[in-house]
Amino acid sequence: MAGIDYSERIPNNVGLADNRRLQRALEEWQPKFIEWWMEMGPNGFQAKETYLRTAVSVDAQGWAQFDYVRMPEYRWGLFLAEPEPGRTIGFGDHLGAPAWQDVPGEHRGVLRRLIVTQGDTEPASVEQQRHLGLTCPSLYDLRNLFQINVEEGRHLWAMVYLLDAYFGRDGREESEALLQRRSGDRDKPRILGAFNERTPDWLSYLMFTYFTDRDGKYQLASLAESGFDPLSRTCRFMLTEEAHHLFVGETGIGRVVQRTCELMREHKTDDVRRFGGIDLATIQRYINFHYSVSLDLFGSEISTNAANFYTMGLKGRFEESKKRDDHRLKDATYGVVELEGERITTREAPALPSLNERLRDDYIADCQRGLDRWNQVIKKYEIGHELKLPHRGFHRAIGLCAEVKVSPDGRVISEAEWDAKKHEWLPSEADEQYVQSLMQAVTQIGRFANWIAPPARGVNGRPVDFEYVRLA
Ligand code: BYC
């Protein structure tokens, strides 16, 4: 890779041309990233031209430039949102002090760990999704998958930038390790649970982009409040891209629901499997799985880590700067889940260690909005069925409810009842096999697989029957 002008090659607004040390670090890392991308990125299609959005600057014209590009030639850039002059730390013990432009020495280890945890999810999701291109339901969906994949790649670059620019040698080692862990690998797994789960089919992928990417939104928004200004600015820009990933999930599941309803109406039956659709009961089980796995990503209800991140000024609340309280929370309380024998109740707990639960609450309210929209679709077809979020204690592996079995309606139940009912509540092997049987690639321009409706419109003003990926 010698001879490449990285400050030119990597679109950036971080002054890369003037920072030789950082350039050298990225020059060493970049070929390893490409190696990882070729090995673990989208399987097939790497030589195909895809109609992709690339960010070449952070202003309105620059952040969404569309053109055909081959994925390995995608220009992964480094962008921070514009600085806010005079920005101060908005919460915790350092409230009101100028935001840090450098890593505060006393918080170095904790900050590095937060950045690494965030960074680790980005390549993990690309790894989880690498086989999906081979079974795409349309060129439109294939293009959206690749858009998400290259942007998760860019989000990895964003975290590697912070590690390389601000954490010296440790940071460079962490950057390498981000390319070495592998989703689902027994010996070197990704850090967080949901990122080691399989994403075997497109229904799982759409659920992932709705539920798991939404955790990304809430975590990034909390990190965007950080007193460490480069992290805050990086996350603020990442959030603009994240919105598209959430859009893919919400509209994608909406389109599956719509197609199911069409088939139900057309054939006057709930059993749309006979007609190649995905029945609402199966969709509900996939919701139950992906929602519960994503709830785990917020950590335990009571967490000293969360309290520390906040008091140190490193990770705030969702929309911290819009809240009207003391931003220290030393005397405040918050309602958290409690197990009372067979019942799940809430109790008031000190607010600082309850911050994971508070963020989870914000997330839950946001998740519900999508369900409401999908239910509107069902209603439009005059079908008496409602999709629901299961209880927050259902199928949890982290936190208080990990100790018990909880039904989707929030009852603490026996192991025996759980074993008897779990296939009504979570995707069974038979469900997975059925969904897998539908995964046949549809690659003719403007055509869609039978189990998903076409989108209402195309990308960037292009028609739905546009050649989003040039396969010829
Ligand atoms: N799996 O005090 P606790 C995204 C560990 S997604 C495995 O309860 P804490 C994206 C925890 O590390 C957003 N381990 O939790 C989406 C701790 O370990 P230690 C990703 C877990 O620390 C789609 C111990 O258990 N960003 O961007 O308050 C596609 C006790 O933890 C899990 C972030 O997560 C788990 N689920 O909070 C692409 C932001 N949960 O200390 C991208 C950065 C907890 O005992 N991360 N543990 O060794 C954080 O803010 C926090 O690390 C967490 C956990 C919220 C994840």
PDB file of N, CA and C in Angstrom, residues 298 300-312 315 351-357:
ATOM      1  N   PHE A 298     -27.766  -3.344  27.478  1.00  0.00           N
ATOM      2  CA  PHE A 298     -27.700  -2.159  28.337  1.00  0.00           C
ATOM      3  C   PHE A 298     -27.040  -2.454  29.679  1.00  0.00           C
ATOM      4  N   SER A 300     -26.497  -4.450  33.557  1.00  0.00           N
ATOM      5  CA  SER A 300     -27.370  -4.739  34.708  1.00  0.00           C
ATOM      6  C   SER A 300     -28.141  -3.503  35.157  1.00  0.00           C
ATOM      7  N   GLU A 301     -29.264  -3.777  35.847  1.00  0.00           N
ATOM      8  CA  GLU A 301     -30.107  -2.673  36.364  1.00  0.00           C
ATOM      9  C   GLU A 301     -29.312  -1.813  37.326  1.00  0.00           C
ATOM     10  N   ILE A 302     -28.532  -2.470  38.163  1.00  0.00           N
ATOM     11  CA  ILE A 302     -27.719  -1.719  39.128  1.00  0.00           C
ATOM     12  C   ILE A 302     -26.262  -1.947  38.735  1.00  0.00           C
ATOM     13  N   SER A 303     -25.591  -0.872  38.381  1.00  0.00           N
ATOM     14  CA  SER A 303     -24.239  -1.018  37.838  1.00  0.00           C
ATOM     15  C   SER A 303     -23.317   0.076  38.368  1.00  0.00           C
ATOM     16  N   THR A 304     -22.278  -0.361  39.073  1.00  0.00           N
ATOM     17  CA  THR A 304     -21.287   0.631  39.532  1.00  0.00           C
ATOM     18  C   THR A 304     -20.544   1.204  38.337  1.00  0.00           C
ATOM     19  N   ASN A 305     -20.332   0.364  37.302  1.00  0.00           N
ATOM     20  CA  ASN A 305     -19.674   0.888  36.098  1.00  0.00           C
ATOM     21  C   ASN A 305     -20.434   2.095  35.569  1.00  0.00           C
ATOM     22  N   ALA A 306     -21.759   1.922  35.432  1.00  0.00           N
ATOM     23  CA  ALA A 306     -22.571   3.004  34.859  1.00  0.00           C
ATOM     24  C   ALA A 306     -22.470   4.264  35.718  1.00  0.00           C
ATOM     25  N   ALA A 307     -22.517   4.076  37.046  1.00  0.00           N
ATOM     26  CA  ALA A 307     -22.404   5.227  37.950  1.00  0.00           C
ATOM     27  C   ALA A 307     -21.051   5.911  37.743  1.00  0.00           C
ATOM     28  N   ASN A 308     -19.991   5.109  37.640  1.00  0.00           N
ATOM     29  CA  ASN A 308     -18.658   5.683  37.449  1.00  0.00           C
ATOM     30  C   ASN A 308     -18.531   6.422  36.122  1.00  0.00           C
ATOM     31  N   PHE A 309     -19.040   5.790  35.047  1.00  0.00           N
ATOM     32  CA  PHE A 309     -18.947   6.453  33.730  1.00  0.00           C
ATOM     33  C   PHE A 309     -19.559   7.853  33.823  1.00  0.00           C
ATOM     34  N   TYR A 310     -20.655   7.940  34.576  1.00  0.00           N
ATOM     35  CA  TYR A 310     -21.374   9.220  34.669  1.00  0.00           C
ATOM     36  C   TYR A 310     -20.630  10.217  35.559  1.00  0.00           C
ATOM     37  N   THR A 311     -20.268   9.797  36.757  1.00  0.00           N
ATOM     38  CA  THR A 311     -19.590  10.753  37.672  1.00  0.00           C
ATOM     39  C   THR A 311     -18.265  11.231  37.077  1.00  0.00           C
ATOM     40  N   MET A 312     -17.620  10.351  36.321  1.00  0.00           N
ATOM     41  CA  MET A 312     -16.353  10.744  35.687  1.00  0.00           C
ATOM     42  C   MET A 312     -16.561  11.693  34.499  1.00  0.00           C
ATOM     43  N   LYS A 315     -19.770   9.262  30.119  1.00  0.00           N
ATOM     44  CA  LYS A 315     -20.964   8.782  29.399  1.00  0.00           C
ATOM     45  C   LYS A 315     -22.196   9.343  30.092  1.00  0.00           C
ATOM     46  N   ALA A 351     -30.110   6.947  41.846  1.00  0.00           N
ATOM     47  CA  ALA A 351     -30.167   7.171  40.389  1.00  0.00           C
ATOM     48  C   ALA A 351     -28.853   6.822  39.679  1.00  0.00           C
ATOM     49  N   LEU A 352     -27.731   7.047  40.335  1.00  0.00           N
ATOM     50  CA  LEU A 352     -26.458   6.864  39.610  1.00  0.00           C
ATOM     51  C   LEU A 352     -26.227   5.418  39.171  1.00  0.00           C
ATOM     52  N   PRO A 353     -26.304   4.452  40.067  1.00  0.00           N
ATOM     53  CA  PRO A 353     -26.103   3.072  39.586  1.00  0.00           C
ATOM     54  C   PRO A 353     -27.263   2.542  38.747  1.00  0.00           C
ATOM     55  N   SER A 354     -28.364   3.326  38.645  1.00  0.00           N
ATOM     56  CA  SER A 354     -29.523   2.872  37.854  1.00  0.00           C
ATOM     57  C   SER A 354     -29.493   3.400  36.422  1.00  0.00           C
ATOM     58  N   LEU A 355     -28.375   3.960  36.024  1.00  0.00           N
ATOM     59  CA  LEU A 355     -28.374   4.638  34.714  1.00  0.00           C
ATOM     60  C   LEU A 355     -28.553   3.692  33.528  1.00  0.00           C
ATOM     61  N   ASN A 356     -28.101   2.451  33.669  1.00  0.00           N
ATOM     62  CA  ASN A 356     -28.335   1.490  32.571  1.00  0.00           C
ATOM     63  C   ASN A 356     -29.827   1.271  32.377  1.00  0.00           C
ATOM     64  N   GLU A 357     -30.530   1.172  33.507  1.00  0.00           N
ATOM     65  CA  GLU A 357     -31.970   0.906  33.466  1.00  0.00           C
ATOM     66  C   GLU A 357     -32.714   2.104  32.861  1.00  0.00           C
TER      67      GLU A 357
END
